[in-house]
PDB file of C-alpha atoms in Angstrom:
ATOM      1  CA  UNK A  26     -20.099 -72.092  74.462  1.00  0.00           C
ATOM      2  CA  UNK A  27     -19.651 -70.578  77.974  1.00  0.00           C
ATOM      3  CA  UNK A  28     -16.472 -69.772  79.726  1.00  0.00           C
ATOM      4  CA  UNK A  29     -17.106 -72.680  82.145  1.00  0.00           C
ATOM      5  CA  UNK A  30     -17.328 -75.058  79.277  1.00  0.00           C
ATOM      6  CA  UNK A  31     -14.040 -73.793  77.890  1.00  0.00           C
ATOM      7  CA  UNK A  32     -12.404 -74.158  81.252  1.00  0.00           C
ATOM      8  CA  UNK A  33     -13.676 -77.699  81.684  1.00  0.00           C
ATOM      9  CA  UNK A  34     -12.415 -78.717  78.266  1.00  0.00           C
ATOM     10  CA  UNK A  35      -9.034 -77.167  78.814  1.00  0.00           C
ATOM     11  CA  UNK A  36      -8.537 -78.834  82.180  1.00  0.00           C
ATOM     12  CA  UNK A  37      -7.782 -82.329  80.810  1.00  0.00           C
ATOM     13  CA  UNK A  38      -5.364 -80.858  78.285  1.00  0.00           C
ATOM     14  CA  UNK A  39      -3.441 -79.029  81.053  1.00  0.00           C
ATOM     15  CA  UNK A  40      -3.338 -82.233  83.052  1.00  0.00           C
ATOM     16  CA  UNK A  41      -1.994 -84.151  80.142  1.00  0.00           C
ATOM     17  CA  UNK A  42       0.790 -81.435  79.541  1.00  0.00           C
ATOM     18  CA  UNK A  43       1.762 -81.544  83.138  1.00  0.00           C
ATOM     19  CA  UNK A  44       1.939 -85.283  83.028  1.00  0.00           C
ATOM     20  CA  UNK A  45       4.000 -85.077  79.829  1.00  0.00           C
ATOM     21  CA  UNK A  46       6.359 -82.593  81.498  1.00  0.00           C
ATOM     22  CA  UNK A  47       6.844 -84.764  84.512  1.00  0.00           C
ATOM     23  CA  UNK A  48       7.661 -87.891  82.329  1.00  0.00           C
ATOM     24  CA  UNK A  49      10.086 -85.820  80.139  1.00  0.00           C
ATOM     25  CA  UNK A  50      11.881 -84.547  83.168  1.00  0.00           C
ATOM     26  CA  UNK A  51      12.256 -88.005  84.714  1.00  0.00           C
ATOM     27  CA  UNK A  52      13.479 -89.376  81.411  1.00  0.00           C
ATOM     28  CA  UNK A  53      16.064 -86.444  81.017  1.00  0.00           C
ATOM     29  CA  UNK A  54      17.277 -87.000  84.533  1.00  0.00           C
ATOM     30  CA  UNK A  55      17.729 -90.765  83.959  1.00  0.00           C
ATOM     31  CA  UNK A  56      19.667 -89.939  80.821  1.00  0.00           C
ATOM     32  CA  UNK A  57      21.927 -87.339  82.574  1.00  0.00           C
ATOM     33  CA  UNK A  58      22.654 -89.803  85.368  1.00  0.00           C
ATOM     34  CA  UNK A  59      23.376 -92.648  82.965  1.00  0.00           C
ATOM     35  CA  UNK A  60      25.578 -90.358  80.936  1.00  0.00           C
ATOM     36  CA  UNK A  61      27.632 -89.335  83.996  1.00  0.00           C
ATOM     37  CA  UNK A  62      28.004 -93.086  84.879  1.00  0.00           C
ATOM     38  CA  UNK A  63      29.161 -93.899  81.379  1.00  0.00           C
ATOM     39  CA  UNK A  64      31.615 -90.942  81.365  1.00  0.00           C
ATOM     40  CA  UNK A  65      33.173 -92.408  84.497  1.00  0.00           C
ATOM     41  CA  UNK A  66      34.062 -95.563  82.609  1.00  0.00           C
ATOM     42  CA  UNK A  67      34.259 -94.100  79.032  1.00  0.00           C
ATOM     43  CA  UNK A  68      37.915 -95.097  78.751  1.00  0.00           C
ATOM     44  CA  UNK A  69      37.228 -98.796  79.076  1.00  0.00           C
ATOM     45  CA  UNK A  70      34.223 -98.528  76.825  1.00  0.00           C
ATOM     46  CA  UNK A  71      36.382 -96.863  74.230  1.00  0.00           C
ATOM     47  CA  UNK A  72      38.932 -99.648  74.513  1.00  0.00           C
ATOM     48  CA  UNK A  73      36.110-102.207  74.021  1.00  0.00           C
ATOM     49  CA  UNK A  74      34.889-100.457  70.990  1.00  0.00           C
ATOM     50  CA  UNK A  75      38.451-100.240  69.488  1.00  0.00           C
ATOM     51  CA  UNK A  76      39.099-103.969  70.036  1.00  0.00           C
ATOM     52  CA  UNK A  77      38.338-104.909  66.460  1.00  0.00           C
ATOM     53  CA  UNK A  78      40.729-102.408  65.010  1.00  0.00           C
ATOM     54  CA  UNK A  79      43.355-103.371  67.563  1.00  0.00           C
ATOM     55  CA  UNK A  80      43.162-107.059  66.622  1.00  0.00           C
ATOM     56  CA  UNK A  81      43.282-106.218  62.965  1.00  0.00           C
ATOM     57  CA  UNK A  82      46.479-104.070  63.440  1.00  0.00           C
ATOM     58  CA  UNK A  83      48.157-106.828  65.375  1.00  0.00           C
ATOM     59  CA  UNK A  84      47.274-109.513  62.803  1.00  0.00           C
ATOM     60  CA  UNK A  85      48.736-107.296  60.181  1.00  0.00           C
ATOM     61  CA  UNK A  86      52.085-107.259  62.023  1.00  0.00           C
ATOM     62  CA  UNK A  87      51.829-104.151  64.212  1.00  0.00           C
ATOM     63  CA  UNK A  88      53.042-105.437  67.773  1.00  0.00           C
ATOM     64  CA  UNK A  89      52.039-102.114  69.403  1.00  0.00           C
ATOM     65  CA  UNK A  90      48.827-100.657  67.954  1.00  0.00           C
ATOM     66  CA  UNK A  91      48.520 -96.896  68.681  1.00  0.00           C
ATOM     67  CA  UNK A  92      45.699 -94.497  68.033  1.00  0.00           C
ATOM     68  CA  UNK A  93      46.217 -90.688  68.065  1.00  0.00           C
ATOM     69  CA  UNK A  94      44.297 -87.479  68.431  1.00  0.00           C
ATOM     70  CA  UNK A  95      45.368 -84.264  66.836  1.00  0.00           C
ATOM     71  CA  UNK A  96      43.466 -81.535  68.851  1.00  0.00           C
ATOM     72  CA  UNK A  97      43.679 -81.078  72.641  1.00  0.00           C
ATOM     73  CA  UNK A  98      39.923 -81.353  73.011  1.00  0.00           C
ATOM     74  CA  UNK A  99      39.427 -84.190  70.608  1.00  0.00           C
ATOM     75  CA  UNK A 100      39.836 -87.054  73.072  1.00  0.00           C
ATOM     76  CA  UNK A 101      37.606 -85.365  75.619  1.00  0.00           C
ATOM     77  CA  UNK A 102      34.749 -84.852  73.174  1.00  0.00           C
ATOM     78  CA  UNK A 103      35.275 -88.449  71.990  1.00  0.00           C
ATOM     79  CA  UNK A 104      34.544 -89.564  75.580  1.00  0.00           C
ATOM     80  CA  UNK A 105      31.464 -87.243  75.677  1.00  0.00           C
ATOM     81  CA  UNK A 106      30.099 -88.874  72.502  1.00  0.00           C
ATOM     82  CA  UNK A 107      30.615 -92.357  74.022  1.00  0.00           C
ATOM     83  CA  UNK A 108      28.965 -91.132  77.217  1.00  0.00           C
ATOM     84  CA  UNK A 109      25.930 -89.884  75.327  1.00  0.00           C
ATOM     85  CA  UNK A 110      25.454 -93.018  73.310  1.00  0.00           C
ATOM     86  CA  UNK A 111      26.020 -95.229  76.313  1.00  0.00           C
ATOM     87  CA  UNK A 112      23.883 -93.084  78.539  1.00  0.00           C
ATOM     88  CA  UNK A 113      20.989 -93.375  76.098  1.00  0.00           C
ATOM     89  CA  UNK A 114      21.367 -97.157  75.935  1.00  0.00           C
ATOM     90  CA  UNK A 115      21.690 -97.408  79.739  1.00  0.00           C
ATOM     91  CA  UNK A 116      18.733 -95.077  80.426  1.00  0.00           C
ATOM     92  CA  UNK A 117      16.393 -96.629  77.648  1.00  0.00           C
ATOM     93  CA  UNK A 118      14.616 -98.831  80.160  1.00  0.00           C
ATOM     94  CA  UNK A 119      13.715 -95.764  82.285  1.00  0.00           C
ATOM     95  CA  UNK A 120      12.800 -93.723  79.243  1.00  0.00           C
ATOM     96  CA  UNK A 121      10.638 -96.547  77.799  1.00  0.00           C
ATOM     97  CA  UNK A 122       8.862 -96.898  81.154  1.00  0.00           C
ATOM     98  CA  UNK A 123       8.027 -93.221  81.264  1.00  0.00           C
ATOM     99  CA  UNK A 124       6.821 -93.330  77.777  1.00  0.00           C
ATOM    100  CA  UNK A 125       4.625 -96.416  78.795  1.00  0.00           C
ATOM    101  CA  UNK A 126       3.266 -94.732  81.844  1.00  0.00           C
ATOM    102  CA  UNK A 127       2.278 -91.708  79.770  1.00  0.00           C
ATOM    103  CA  UNK A 128       0.427 -93.505  76.939  1.00  0.00           C
ATOM    104  CA  UNK A 129      -0.866 -96.581  78.918  1.00  0.00           C
ATOM    105  CA  UNK A 130      -3.867 -94.754  80.566  1.00  0.00           C
ATOM    106  CA  UNK A 131      -5.311 -93.944  77.070  1.00  0.00           C
ATOM    107  CA  UNK A 132      -5.006 -97.621  75.823  1.00  0.00           C
ATOM    108  CA  UNK A 133      -7.573-100.285  76.133  1.00  0.00           C
ATOM    109  CA  UNK A 134      -6.542-103.536  77.831  1.00  0.00           C
ATOM    110  CA  UNK A 135      -6.001-105.424  74.431  1.00  0.00           C
ATOM    111  CA  UNK A 136      -3.949-102.481  73.165  1.00  0.00           C
ATOM    112  CA  UNK A 137      -1.704-102.491  76.195  1.00  0.00           C
ATOM    113  CA  UNK A 138      -1.206-106.248  75.832  1.00  0.00           C
ATOM    114  CA  UNK A 139      -0.255-105.742  72.130  1.00  0.00           C
ATOM    115  CA  UNK A 140       2.083-102.727  72.773  1.00  0.00           C
ATOM    116  CA  UNK A 141       4.049-103.940  75.739  1.00  0.00           C
ATOM    117  CA  UNK A 142       5.837-106.871  74.048  1.00  0.00           C
ATOM    118  CA  UNK A 143       7.241-104.691  71.280  1.00  0.00           C
ATOM    119  CA  UNK A 144       8.435-102.183  73.874  1.00  0.00           C
ATOM    120  CA  UNK A 145      10.491-105.056  75.392  1.00  0.00           C
ATOM    121  CA  UNK A 146      11.573-106.610  72.042  1.00  0.00           C
ATOM    122  CA  UNK A 147      12.829-103.405  70.512  1.00  0.00           C
ATOM    123  CA  UNK A 148      15.816-102.868  72.785  1.00  0.00           C
ATOM    124  CA  UNK A 149      16.641-106.604  72.932  1.00  0.00           C
ATOM    125  CA  UNK A 150      16.764-106.624  69.091  1.00  0.00           C
ATOM    126  CA  UNK A 151      18.829-103.444  68.963  1.00  0.00           C
ATOM    127  CA  UNK A 152      21.351-104.968  71.366  1.00  0.00           C
ATOM    128  CA  UNK A 153      21.578-108.116  69.228  1.00  0.00           C
ATOM    129  CA  UNK A 154      22.205-105.948  66.133  1.00  0.00           C
ATOM    130  CA  UNK A 155      24.802-103.917  68.007  1.00  0.00           C
ATOM    131  CA  UNK A 156      26.523-107.063  69.195  1.00  0.00           C
ATOM    132  CA  UNK A 157      26.513-108.473  65.659  1.00  0.00           C
ATOM    133  CA  UNK A 158      28.071-105.286  64.369  1.00  0.00           C
ATOM    134  CA  UNK A 159      30.782-105.179  67.105  1.00  0.00           C
ATOM    135  CA  UNK A 160      31.794-108.824  66.957  1.00  0.00           C
ATOM    136  CA  UNK A 161      31.295-109.662  63.346  1.00  0.00           C
ATOM    137  CA  UNK A 162      30.886-106.793  60.894  1.00  0.00           C
ATOM    138  CA  UNK A 163      33.400-104.249  62.280  1.00  0.00           C
ATOM    139  CA  UNK A 164      36.267-106.773  62.393  1.00  0.00           C
ATOM    140  CA  UNK A 165      35.660-107.626  58.810  1.00  0.00           C
ATOM    141  CA  UNK A 166      35.438-104.004  57.822  1.00  0.00           C
ATOM    142  CA  UNK A 167      38.650-103.194  59.617  1.00  0.00           C
ATOM    143  CA  UNK A 168      40.403-106.131  58.026  1.00  0.00           C
ATOM    144  CA  UNK A 169      39.149-104.983  54.625  1.00  0.00           C
ATOM    145  CA  UNK A 170      40.232-101.387  54.989  1.00  0.00           C
ATOM    146  CA  UNK A 171      43.525-101.794  56.725  1.00  0.00           C
ATOM    147  CA  UNK A 172      44.575-104.723  54.720  1.00  0.00           C
ATOM    148  CA  UNK A 173      45.260-102.542  51.577  1.00  0.00           C
ATOM    149  CA  UNK A 174      47.875-100.319  53.236  1.00  0.00           C
ATOM    150  CA  UNK A 175      49.302-102.286  56.169  1.00  0.00           C
ATOM    151  CA  UNK A 176      49.629-105.703  54.628  1.00  0.00           C
ATOM    152  CA  UNK A 177      51.876-104.651  51.595  1.00  0.00           C
ATOM    153  CA  UNK A 178      54.111-102.692  53.986  1.00  0.00           C
ATOM    154  CA  UNK A 179      54.356-105.632  56.337  1.00  0.00           C
ATOM    155  CA  UNK A 180      55.140-108.050  53.583  1.00  0.00           C
ATOM    156  CA  UNK A 181      57.775-105.687  52.065  1.00  0.00           C
ATOM    157  CA  UNK A 182      59.392-105.290  55.423  1.00  0.00           C
ATOM    158  CA  UNK A 183      59.601-109.044  55.857  1.00  0.00           C
ATOM    159  CA  UNK A 184      61.228-109.413  52.517  1.00  0.00           C
ATOM    160  CA  UNK A 185      63.809-106.733  52.964  1.00  0.00           C
ATOM    161  CA  UNK A 186      64.698-107.735  56.559  1.00  0.00           C
ATOM    162  CA  UNK A 187      64.521-111.569  56.361  1.00  0.00           C
ATOM    163  CA  UNK A 188      61.728-111.632  58.964  1.00  0.00           C
ATOM    164  CA  UNK A 189      62.762-108.883  61.337  1.00  0.00           C
ATOM    165  CA  UNK A 190      59.932-106.257  60.884  1.00  0.00           C
ATOM    166  CA  UNK A 191      61.272-103.839  63.569  1.00  0.00           C
ATOM    167  CA  UNK A 192      64.631-103.210  61.876  1.00  0.00           C
ATOM    168  CA  UNK A 193      63.360-103.259  58.282  1.00  0.00           C
ATOM    169  CA  UNK A 194      64.597-100.359  56.066  1.00  0.00           C
ATOM    170  CA  UNK A 195      64.296 -99.541  52.430  1.00  0.00           C
ATOM    171  CA  UNK A 196      66.523 -97.240  50.306  1.00  0.00           C
ATOM    172  CA  UNK A 197      63.701 -96.224  48.005  1.00  0.00           C
ATOM    173  CA  UNK A 198      59.933 -95.967  48.115  1.00  0.00           C
ATOM    174  CA  UNK A 199      57.498 -94.739  50.812  1.00  0.00           C
ATOM    175  CA  UNK A 200      55.649 -97.047  53.209  1.00  0.00           C
ATOM    176  CA  UNK A 201      51.987 -96.539  53.558  1.00  0.00           C
ATOM    177  CA  UNK A 202      51.092 -97.055  57.047  1.00  0.00           C
ATOM    178  CA  UNK A 203      47.937 -96.443  59.207  1.00  0.00           C
ATOM    179  CA  UNK A 204      48.015 -93.777  61.841  1.00  0.00           C
ATOM    180  CA  UNK A 205      44.530 -93.925  63.257  1.00  0.00           C
ATOM    181  CA  UNK A 206      42.717 -91.044  64.757  1.00  0.00           C
ATOM    182  CA  UNK A 207      40.456 -92.001  67.748  1.00  0.00           C
ATOM    183  CA  UNK A 208      37.359 -90.086  66.673  1.00  0.00           C
ATOM    184  CA  UNK A 209      37.424 -91.176  63.055  1.00  0.00           C
ATOM    185  CA  UNK A 210      37.976 -94.841  63.982  1.00  0.00           C
ATOM    186  CA  UNK A 211      35.207 -94.564  66.555  1.00  0.00           C
ATOM    187  CA  UNK A 212      32.881 -93.064  63.934  1.00  0.00           C
ATOM    188  CA  UNK A 213      33.049 -96.216  61.827  1.00  0.00           C
ATOM    189  CA  UNK A 214      32.234 -98.480  64.798  1.00  0.00           C
ATOM    190  CA  UNK A 215      29.356 -96.367  66.088  1.00  0.00           C
ATOM    191  CA  UNK A 216      27.907 -96.068  62.605  1.00  0.00           C
ATOM    192  CA  UNK A 217      27.947 -99.828  62.077  1.00  0.00           C
ATOM    193  CA  UNK A 218      26.473-100.367  65.626  1.00  0.00           C
ATOM    194  CA  UNK A 219      23.561 -98.014  65.046  1.00  0.00           C
ATOM    195  CA  UNK A 220      23.034 -99.240  61.432  1.00  0.00           C
ATOM    196  CA  UNK A 221      22.811-102.834  62.420  1.00  0.00           C
ATOM    197  CA  UNK A 222      20.739-102.111  65.586  1.00  0.00           C
ATOM    198  CA  UNK A 223      18.207-100.334  63.416  1.00  0.00           C
ATOM    199  CA  UNK A 224      18.190-103.102  60.799  1.00  0.00           C
ATOM    200  CA  UNK A 225      17.381-105.613  63.597  1.00  0.00           C
ATOM    201  CA  UNK A 226      14.238-103.552  64.250  1.00  0.00           C
ATOM    202  CA  UNK A 227      12.650-104.924  61.038  1.00  0.00           C
ATOM    203  CA  UNK A 228      10.459-107.612  62.811  1.00  0.00           C
ATOM    204  CA  UNK A 229       9.195-105.094  65.236  1.00  0.00           C
ATOM    205  CA  UNK A 230       8.318-102.514  62.575  1.00  0.00           C
ATOM    206  CA  UNK A 231       6.629-104.964  60.278  1.00  0.00           C
ATOM    207  CA  UNK A 232       4.684-106.724  62.916  1.00  0.00           C
ATOM    208  CA  UNK A 233       3.358-103.442  64.317  1.00  0.00           C
ATOM    209  CA  UNK A 234       2.350-102.510  60.754  1.00  0.00           C
ATOM    210  CA  UNK A 235       0.609-105.895  60.530  1.00  0.00           C
ATOM    211  CA  UNK A 236      -1.255-105.167  63.777  1.00  0.00           C
ATOM    212  CA  UNK A 237      -2.358-101.808  62.418  1.00  0.00           C
ATOM    213  CA  UNK A 238      -3.471-103.274  59.181  1.00  0.00           C
ATOM    214  CA  UNK A 239      -0.825-101.554  57.130  1.00  0.00           C
ATOM    215  CA  UNK A 240       0.971-104.800  56.069  1.00  0.00           C
ATOM    216  CA  UNK A 241      -0.138-108.292  55.506  1.00  0.00           C
ATOM    217  CA  UNK A 242       1.797-111.611  55.358  1.00  0.00           C
ATOM    218  CA  UNK A 243       0.646-112.231  51.686  1.00  0.00           C
ATOM    219  CA  UNK A 244       1.610-108.759  50.742  1.00  0.00           C
ATOM    220  CA  UNK A 245       5.106-109.139  52.234  1.00  0.00           C
ATOM    221  CA  UNK A 246       5.492-112.509  50.481  1.00  0.00           C
ATOM    222  CA  UNK A 247       4.525-110.900  47.137  1.00  0.00           C
ATOM    223  CA  UNK A 248       7.041-108.130  47.554  1.00  0.00           C
ATOM    224  CA  UNK A 249       9.993-110.503  48.334  1.00  0.00           C
ATOM    225  CA  UNK A 250      11.845-109.532  45.172  1.00  0.00           C
ATOM    226  CA  UNK A 251      11.661-105.808  46.036  1.00  0.00           C
ATOM    227  CA  UNK A 252      12.781-106.524  49.536  1.00  0.00           C
ATOM    228  CA  UNK A 253      15.763-108.476  48.206  1.00  0.00           C
ATOM    229  CA  UNK A 254      16.805-105.373  46.077  1.00  0.00           C
ATOM    230  CA  UNK A 255      16.209-103.064  49.012  1.00  0.00           C
ATOM    231  CA  UNK A 256      18.239-105.203  51.495  1.00  0.00           C
ATOM    232  CA  UNK A 257      21.180-105.546  48.993  1.00  0.00           C
ATOM    233  CA  UNK A 258      21.173-101.699  48.529  1.00  0.00           C
ATOM    234  CA  UNK A 259      21.272-101.193  52.283  1.00  0.00           C
ATOM    235  CA  UNK A 260      24.082-103.751  52.526  1.00  0.00           C
ATOM    236  CA  UNK A 261      26.069-101.878  49.940  1.00  0.00           C
ATOM    237  CA  UNK A 262      25.633 -98.553  51.628  1.00  0.00           C
ATOM    238  CA  UNK A 263      26.340 -99.437  55.310  1.00  0.00           C
ATOM    239  CA  UNK A 264      29.088-102.036  54.772  1.00  0.00           C
ATOM    240  CA  UNK A 265      32.567-101.661  53.231  1.00  0.00           C
ATOM    241  CA  UNK A 266      32.969-102.749  49.581  1.00  0.00           C
ATOM    242  CA  UNK A 267      33.534-106.316  50.701  1.00  0.00           C
ATOM    243  CA  UNK A 268      31.343-109.067  49.209  1.00  0.00           C
ATOM    244  CA  UNK A 269      31.750-111.262  52.351  1.00  0.00           C
ATOM    245  CA  UNK A 270      30.482-108.529  54.755  1.00  0.00           C
ATOM    246  CA  UNK A 271      27.628-107.566  52.363  1.00  0.00           C
ATOM    247  CA  UNK A 272      26.498-111.143  52.058  1.00  0.00           C
ATOM    248  CA  UNK A 273      26.555-111.545  55.857  1.00  0.00           C
ATOM    249  CA  UNK A 274      24.369-108.479  56.290  1.00  0.00           C
ATOM    250  CA  UNK A 275      21.987-109.609  53.390  1.00  0.00           C
ATOM    251  CA  UNK A 276      21.590-112.999  55.001  1.00  0.00           C
ATOM    252  CA  UNK A 277      20.887-111.740  58.392  1.00  0.00           C
ATOM    253  CA  UNK A 278      18.449-108.906  57.344  1.00  0.00           C
ATOM    254  CA  UNK A 279      16.623-111.187  54.887  1.00  0.00           C
ATOM    255  CA  UNK A 280      16.279-113.727  57.579  1.00  0.00           C
ATOM    256  CA  UNK A 281      14.683-111.051  59.766  1.00  0.00           C
ATOM    257  CA  UNK A 282      12.283-110.253  56.840  1.00  0.00           C
ATOM    258  CA  UNK A 283      11.189-113.881  56.706  1.00  0.00           C
ATOM    259  CA  UNK A 284      10.653-113.895  60.437  1.00  0.00           C
ATOM    260  CA  UNK A 285       8.572-110.782  60.103  1.00  0.00           C
ATOM    261  CA  UNK A 286       6.321-112.564  57.574  1.00  0.00           C
ATOM    262  CA  UNK A 287       5.840-115.362  60.036  1.00  0.00           C
ATOM    263  CA  UNK A 288       4.973-112.951  62.854  1.00  0.00           C
ATOM    264  CA  UNK A 289       2.502-110.951  60.771  1.00  0.00           C
ATOM    265  CA  UNK A 290       0.825-114.166  59.741  1.00  0.00           C
ATOM    266  CA  UNK A 291       0.393-115.126  63.337  1.00  0.00           C
ATOM    267  CA  UNK A 292      -1.018-111.663  63.998  1.00  0.00           C
ATOM    268  CA  UNK A 293      -3.544-112.187  61.145  1.00  0.00           C
ATOM    269  CA  UNK A 294      -4.451-115.620  62.350  1.00  0.00           C
ATOM    270  CA  UNK A 295      -5.207-114.434  65.860  1.00  0.00           C
ATOM    271  CA  UNK A 296      -7.214-111.504  64.669  1.00  0.00           C
ATOM    272  CA  UNK A 297      -9.284-113.686  62.402  1.00  0.00           C
ATOM    273  CA  UNK A 298      -9.934-116.094  65.250  1.00  0.00           C
ATOM    274  CA  UNK A 299     -11.033-113.256  67.546  1.00  0.00           C
ATOM    275  CA  UNK A 300     -13.435-111.854  64.853  1.00  0.00           C
ATOM    276  CA  UNK A 301     -14.931-115.324  64.261  1.00  0.00           C
ATOM    277  CA  UNK A 302     -15.445-115.805  67.986  1.00  0.00           C
ATOM    278  CA  UNK A 303     -17.220-112.384  68.203  1.00  0.00           C
ATOM    279  CA  UNK A 304     -19.506-113.308  65.374  1.00  0.00           C
ATOM    280  CA  UNK A 305     -18.172-110.679  63.009  1.00  0.00           C
ATOM    281  CA  UNK A 306     -16.791-113.317  60.537  1.00  0.00           C
ATOM    282  CA  UNK A 307     -18.333-116.524  59.409  1.00  0.00           C
ATOM    283  CA  UNK A 308     -16.305-119.742  59.728  1.00  0.00           C
ATOM    284  CA  UNK A 309     -15.631-119.887  55.978  1.00  0.00           C
ATOM    285  CA  UNK A 310     -14.662-116.234  55.722  1.00  0.00           C
ATOM    286  CA  UNK A 311     -11.066-114.928  55.840  1.00  0.00           C
ATOM    287  CA  UNK A 312     -10.370-111.235  56.842  1.00  0.00           C
ATOM    288  CA  UNK A 313      -7.125-111.293  54.636  1.00  0.00           C
ATOM    289  CA  UNK A 314      -8.437-113.255  51.730  1.00  0.00           C
ATOM    290  CA  UNK A 315      -8.394-110.090  49.602  1.00  0.00           C
ATOM    291  CA  UNK A 316      -4.584-110.204  49.726  1.00  0.00           C
ATOM    292  CA  UNK A 317      -4.312-113.742  48.340  1.00  0.00           C
ATOM    293  CA  UNK A 318      -4.857-112.637  44.699  1.00  0.00           C
ATOM    294  CA  UNK A 319      -1.962-110.178  44.658  1.00  0.00           C
ATOM    295  CA  UNK A 320       0.516-112.708  43.315  1.00  0.00           C
TER     296      UNK A 320
END
């Protein structure tokens, strides 16, 4: 191989690396700008994320919920974390667009048409999962955790004071009360949001696997019992030890699993129709019939 051949073969690689660098720089700039924007409103965002714990504390008899931080830099870095997570969410459309512009030239037209809907559906499903966590799961989790300590203290105060909680005193015993730290309380909320956002990606993941031939509708149907065990395990790990919360997560994720089976079946039906139209398959042949005998 001559030196000119080596130079010609390396030129496309250099062009691709230059294009990749440009896309990464633009995505990074979008993230930094979005992070700065989120930092400017990080306080209201934090208040919004702490709404479930605030409502729980009020429902347990605390008329003035207070969160604390124990290190001078703790609150600042809490706002930085919120800005990073919020900046990533805000900049995701730009990041996804840069990713699309980088990979699109190497895709066929049918591959572009197949990939683009998933690029749009993924953030939508993540936001749905995050909203479900914020408005349903986190309030249940906070009620479960705080109820053990605050409710007995509140009931005891009512009994000893005749209904006046503010002036309740006891001669013996120690009241167990909640003095929440901002960063630790935020950790629970963010973990729930990320966990449920990822769980809601199940239809996207399984449908992509179906398009790639790595999963079939019949195969997913035959593994339902294993899916149930797996979903129950995930529910036990990412939710508090509360049966109600775990059942809610199981119901939602299992519903997404059934939706995934339907979507994969549609993908298979469309692919079979295309192959028959192209003359690759006969009318009585089924590309996925080999999976029918797995049950």
